[in-house]
Coordinates of C-alpha atoms in Angstrom, one line a residue:
X391 CA -4.1 -19.0 -30.6
X392 CA -3.8 -22.5 -32.2
X393 CA -7.4 -22.4 -33.5
X394 CA -6.6 -19.1 -35.3
X395 CA -3.5 -20.5 -36.8
X396 CA -4.6 -24.0 -37.7
X397 CA -8.4 -23.8 -37.8
X398 CA -11.3 -24.3 -35.5
X399 CA -11.6 -28.0 -36.4
X400 CA -8.0 -28.6 -35.7
X401 CA -8.5 -27.5 -32.1
X402 CA -11.5 -29.7 -31.6
X403 CA -10.0 -32.8 -33.2
X404 CA -6.6 -32.4 -31.4
X405 CA -8.4 -31.9 -28.1
X406 CA -10.5 -35.0 -28.6
X407 CA -7.4 -37.0 -29.4
X408 CA -5.7 -35.8 -26.3
X409 CA -8.8 -36.9 -24.3
X410 CA -8.5 -40.4 -25.8
X411 CA -4.8 -40.4 -24.9
X412 CA -5.6 -39.3 -21.3
X413 CA -8.2 -42.1 -21.1
X414 CA -5.5 -44.6 -22.0
X415 CA -3.1 -43.1 -19.5
X416 CA -5.7 -43.3 -16.8
X417 CA -6.3 -47.0 -17.5
X418 CA -2.6 -47.7 -17.5
X419 CA -1.8 -45.7 -14.4
X420 CA 0.0 -47.5 -11.7
X421 CA 0.5 -44.6 -9.4
X422 CA -1.0 -41.3 -8.3
X423 CA 1.8 -39.5 -10.3
X424 CA 0.6 -41.1 -13.6
X425 CA -3.0 -40.3 -12.7
X426 CA -2.2 -36.7 -12.1
X427 CA -0.3 -36.4 -15.4
X428 CA -3.4 -37.9 -17.1
X429 CA -5.6 -35.3 -15.4
X430 CA -3.4 -32.5 -16.5
X431 CA -3.6 -33.7 -20.0
X432 CA -7.3 -33.9 -19.7
X433 CA -7.4 -30.2 -18.6
X434 CA -5.5 -29.1 -21.7
X435 CA -7.8 -31.3 -23.9
X436 CA -10.9 -29.9 -22.3
X437 CA -9.8 -26.3 -22.9
X438 CA -9.0 -27.0 -26.5
X439 CA -12.3 -28.6 -27.2
X440 CA -14.5 -26.1 -25.3
X441 CA -12.8 -22.9 -26.7
X442 CA -12.5 -24.1 -30.3
X443 CA -16.1 -25.5 -30.4
X444 CA -17.5 -22.2 -29.0
X445 CA -15.7 -20.2 -31.6
X446 CA -16.9 -22.5 -34.4
X447 CA -20.4 -22.5 -33.0
X448 CA -20.5 -18.7 -32.9
X449 CA -19.1 -18.3 -36.4
X450 CA -21.6 -20.9 -37.9
X451 CA -24.6 -19.4 -36.1
X452 CA -26.6 -16.2 -36.8
X453 CA -26.3 -13.6 -34.0
X454 CA -30.0 -14.0 -33.0
X455 CA -29.5 -17.7 -32.5
X456 CA -26.2 -17.8 -30.7
X457 CA -27.6 -17.7 -27.2
X458 CA -29.8 -20.7 -27.9
X459 CA -26.9 -22.6 -29.6
X460 CA -24.6 -21.9 -26.6
X461 CA -27.3 -23.1 -24.2
X462 CA -27.7 -26.3 -26.1
X463 CA -23.9 -26.7 -26.0
X464 CA -23.9 -26.2 -22.2
X465 CA -26.5 -29.0 -21.8
X466 CA -23.7 -31.4 -22.9
X467 CA -21.6 -30.2 -19.9
X468 CA -24.4 -31.0 -17.5
X469 CA -25.2 -34.4 -19.1
X470 CA -21.5 -35.2 -18.9
X471 CA -21.7 -34.6 -15.1
X472 CA -24.6 -37.1 -15.0
X473 CA -22.5 -39.6 -17.0
X474 CA -19.6 -39.2 -14.5
X475 CA -21.9 -39.9 -11.6
X476 CA -23.3 -42.9 -13.3
X477 CA -19.9 -44.3 -14.3
X478 CA -18.6 -43.8 -10.7
X479 CA -21.6 -45.7 -9.4
X480 CA -21.0 -48.6 -11.9
X481 CA -17.3 -49.0 -11.0
X482 CA -17.6 -48.2 -7.3
X483 CA -16.5 -51.7 -6.2
X484 CA -14.0 -52.2 -9.0
X485 CA -10.5 -51.0 -9.9
X486 CA -10.2 -47.2 -10.0
X487 CA -8.6 -47.5 -13.4
X488 CA -12.1 -48.3 -14.7
X489 CA -12.8 -44.6 -14.3
X490 CA -11.4 -44.2 -17.8
X491 CA -14.9 -45.2 -18.9
X492 CA -15.9 -41.6 -18.4
X493 CA -14.1 -40.9 -21.6
X494 CA -16.1 -43.4 -23.7
X495 CA -18.2 -40.6 -25.3
X496 CA -15.0 -39.3 -26.8
X497 CA -15.2 -42.0 -29.5
X498 CA -18.6 -40.9 -31.0
X499 CA -17.5 -37.3 -30.6
X500 CA -14.4 -38.0 -32.7
X501 CA -16.6 -39.5 -35.4
X502 CA -19.0 -36.5 -35.3
X503 CA -16.0 -34.1 -35.4
X504 CA -15.0 -35.7 -38.7
X505 CA -18.2 -34.5 -40.3
X506 CA -18.1 -30.9 -39.1
X507 CA -17.5 -28.1 -41.6
X508 CA -14.7 -25.6 -41.0
X509 CA -15.7 -22.0 -40.1
X510 CA -16.4 -20.0 -43.4
X511 CA -15.2 -16.9 -41.6
X512 CA -11.9 -18.6 -40.7
X513 CA -11.5 -19.9 -44.3
X514 CA -12.2 -16.4 -45.8
X515 CA -9.8 -14.7 -43.5
X516 CA -7.1 -17.2 -44.5
X517 CA -7.8 -16.4 -48.2
X518 CA -9.6 -19.8 -49.0
X519 CA -12.6 -18.1 -50.5
X520 CA -13.6 -21.1 -52.6
X521 CA -13.6 -23.5 -49.6
X522 CA -15.6 -20.9 -47.6
X523 CA -18.2 -20.8 -50.4
X524 CA -18.4 -24.6 -50.5
X525 CA -19.1 -24.7 -46.8
X526 CA -21.8 -22.1 -47.1
X527 CA -23.5 -23.9 -49.9
X528 CA -23.3 -27.2 -48.1
X529 CA -24.9 -25.8 -45.0
X530 CA -27.6 -24.2 -47.1
X531 CA -28.4 -27.5 -48.8
X532 CA -28.6 -29.4 -45.5
X533 CA -30.8 -26.8 -43.8
X534 CA -32.9 -26.0 -46.8
X535 CA -32.3 -22.3 -46.5
X536 CA -31.8 -20.1 -49.5
X537 CA -28.5 -18.3 -50.0
X538 CA -27.8 -14.9 -51.6
X539 CA -26.0 -14.9 -54.9
X540 CA -22.4 -15.8 -55.0
X541 CA -21.5 -12.3 -55.9
X542 CA -23.1 -11.0 -52.7
X543 CA -21.5 -13.6 -50.6
X544 CA -18.1 -12.9 -52.0
X545 CA -18.3 -9.1 -51.8
X546 CA -17.3 -8.8 -48.1
X547 CA -14.7 -11.6 -48.5
X548 CA -12.9 -10.2 -51.6
X549 CA -12.9 -6.4 -51.3
X550 CA -10.4 -4.4 -53.3
X551 CA -6.9 -4.3 -51.9
X552 CA -7.1 -0.6 -51.2
X553 CA -10.0 -1.2 -48.8
X554 CA -8.4 -4.2 -47.0
X555 CA -5.7 -4.0 -44.4
X556 CA -2.4 -5.7 -45.2
X557 CA -1.0 -8.0 -42.5
X558 CA 2.6 -9.0 -42.4
X559 CA 3.1 -12.5 -41.0
X560 CA 6.2 -13.9 -39.4
X561 CA 7.4 -15.2 -42.8
X562 CA 7.2 -11.8 -44.3
X563 CA 4.3 -12.7 -46.7
X564 CA 1.4 -10.3 -47.0
X565 CA -2.0 -11.7 -46.2
X566 CA -5.2 -9.9 -47.1
X567 CA -7.9 -9.7 -44.4
X568 CA -11.5 -8.8 -45.0
X569 CA -12.4 -7.5 -41.5
X570 CA -10.9 -5.3 -38.8
X571 CA -11.2 -8.2 -36.4
X572 CA -8.9 -10.3 -38.6
X573 CA -6.3 -7.5 -38.7
X574 CA -6.4 -7.0 -35.0
X575 CA -6.1 -10.8 -34.4
X576 CA -3.0 -10.9 -36.7
X577 CA -1.5 -8.0 -34.8
X578 CA -2.0 -9.7 -31.5
X579 CA -0.5 -13.0 -32.8
X580 CA 2.7 -11.1 -33.5
X581 CA 2.9 -10.0 -29.9
X582 CA 3.6 -11.9 -26.7
X583 CA 1.0 -14.6 -26.1
X584 CA -0.6 -12.6 -23.2
X585 CA -0.3 -9.1 -24.8
X586 CA -3.8 -9.1 -26.3
X587 CA -5.3 -9.6 -22.9
X588 CA -3.8 -6.4 -21.6
X589 CA -4.3 -4.3 -24.7
X590 CA -5.9 -1.0 -23.7
X591 CA -9.1 -2.0 -25.6
X592 CA -9.4 -5.3 -23.7
X593 CA -7.7 -4.8 -20.4
X594 CA -10.9 -3.9 -18.4
X595 CA -12.8 -6.6 -20.1
X596 CA -10.2 -9.2 -19.3
X597 CA -10.3 -8.3 -15.6
X598 CA -14.1 -8.4 -15.5
X599 CA -14.3 -11.7 -17.3
X600 CA -11.7 -13.3 -15.0
X601 CA -13.5 -12.0 -12.0
X602 CA -16.9 -13.3 -13.3
X603 CA -15.4 -16.7 -14.0
X604 CA -13.7 -16.9 -10.6
X605 CA -16.9 -16.0 -8.8
X606 CA -19.1 -18.3 -10.8
X607 CA -16.7 -21.2 -10.6
X608 CA -16.3 -20.9 -6.8
X609 CA -20.1 -20.9 -6.4
X610 CA -20.7 -23.6 -8.9
X611 CA -18.3 -26.2 -7.7
X612 CA -18.8 -25.1 -4.1
X613 CA -22.4 -26.1 -4.4
X614 CA -21.7 -29.2 -6.5
X615 CA -19.1 -30.7 -4.2
X616 CA -20.3 -29.3 -0.9
X617 CA -20.6 -31.8 2.0
X618 CA -24.4 -31.4 2.3
X619 CA -26.5 -33.5 4.5
X620 CA -27.6 -36.2 2.1
X621 CA -29.8 -38.2 4.4
X622 CA -30.7 -41.5 2.7
X623 CA -29.7 -40.1 -0.7
X624 CA -26.8 -41.8 -2.5
X625 CA -23.8 -39.5 -3.2
X626 CA -23.9 -40.6 -6.8
X627 CA -27.6 -39.7 -7.1
X628 CA -27.0 -36.4 -5.4
X629 CA -24.3 -35.5 -8.0
X630 CA -26.5 -36.6 -10.9
X631 CA -29.5 -34.5 -9.6
X632 CA -27.4 -31.4 -9.1
X633 CA -26.3 -31.7 -12.7
X634 CA -29.8 -32.3 -14.1
X635 CA -31.1 -29.2 -12.2
X636 CA -28.9 -27.1 -14.4
X637 CA -30.9 -27.9 -17.5
X638 CA -33.9 -25.6 -16.9
X639 CA -31.5 -22.8 -16.1
X640 CA -30.1 -23.0 -19.7
X641 CA -33.7 -22.4 -21.1
X642 CA -34.0 -19.4 -18.7
X643 CA -30.5 -18.2 -19.9
X644 CA -31.7 -18.2 -23.5
X645 CA -34.8 -16.2 -22.7
X646 CA -33.0 -13.6 -20.6
X647 CA -30.1 -13.4 -23.0
X648 CA -32.3 -12.7 -26.0

């Protein structure tokens, strides 16, 4: 994937720039065709940001804290739905191009992304051990947590060549990887883009994950956008409340997941 080739931060930053571009396209749209093109671009941007940020989050977080970190990340999705409902209410009597205001959080997000560190695991797999060490020391200083000695940190990242798989890239150069996952990822990158999904070791998991996503998405958006009897409740308030109701579920997800 692009975030494996160019880095986790590259995926996040490129996705945010695409979101800003889609906001400009939405504002400048003069027809439904242009609006649909902007929405398609938004879909690509959202996928890039969500996938890259999740990988970065997982690689920067200890295993016992990943469920909590993911729950906090998902809170942003629900709060974003609240922001959409609020924006739609504000511009309900104005031009539909003003809906581009829903992208306004992209600007502070781009500033925040400029301060994020790259994944130490990604840097070490790419052979940038010094940069990986700098990131680890920077995180330790900010969090106030002690680190093992540099020798202990470097040990799994700089094993002897005899213990490390050699991966041949497209340009014929040999790249030393420090984990089996890195070797498998490089092998998959040399295949067709969808080949890894149907590899014997991942085929069943791919089908199960796709089925789980399909079912949860149908239920989630079916409830969120269902034509319920609202009574005197505003449609905008209805959407905002449905999004806020999700927040307690993330706390429950953290407890059950751990």
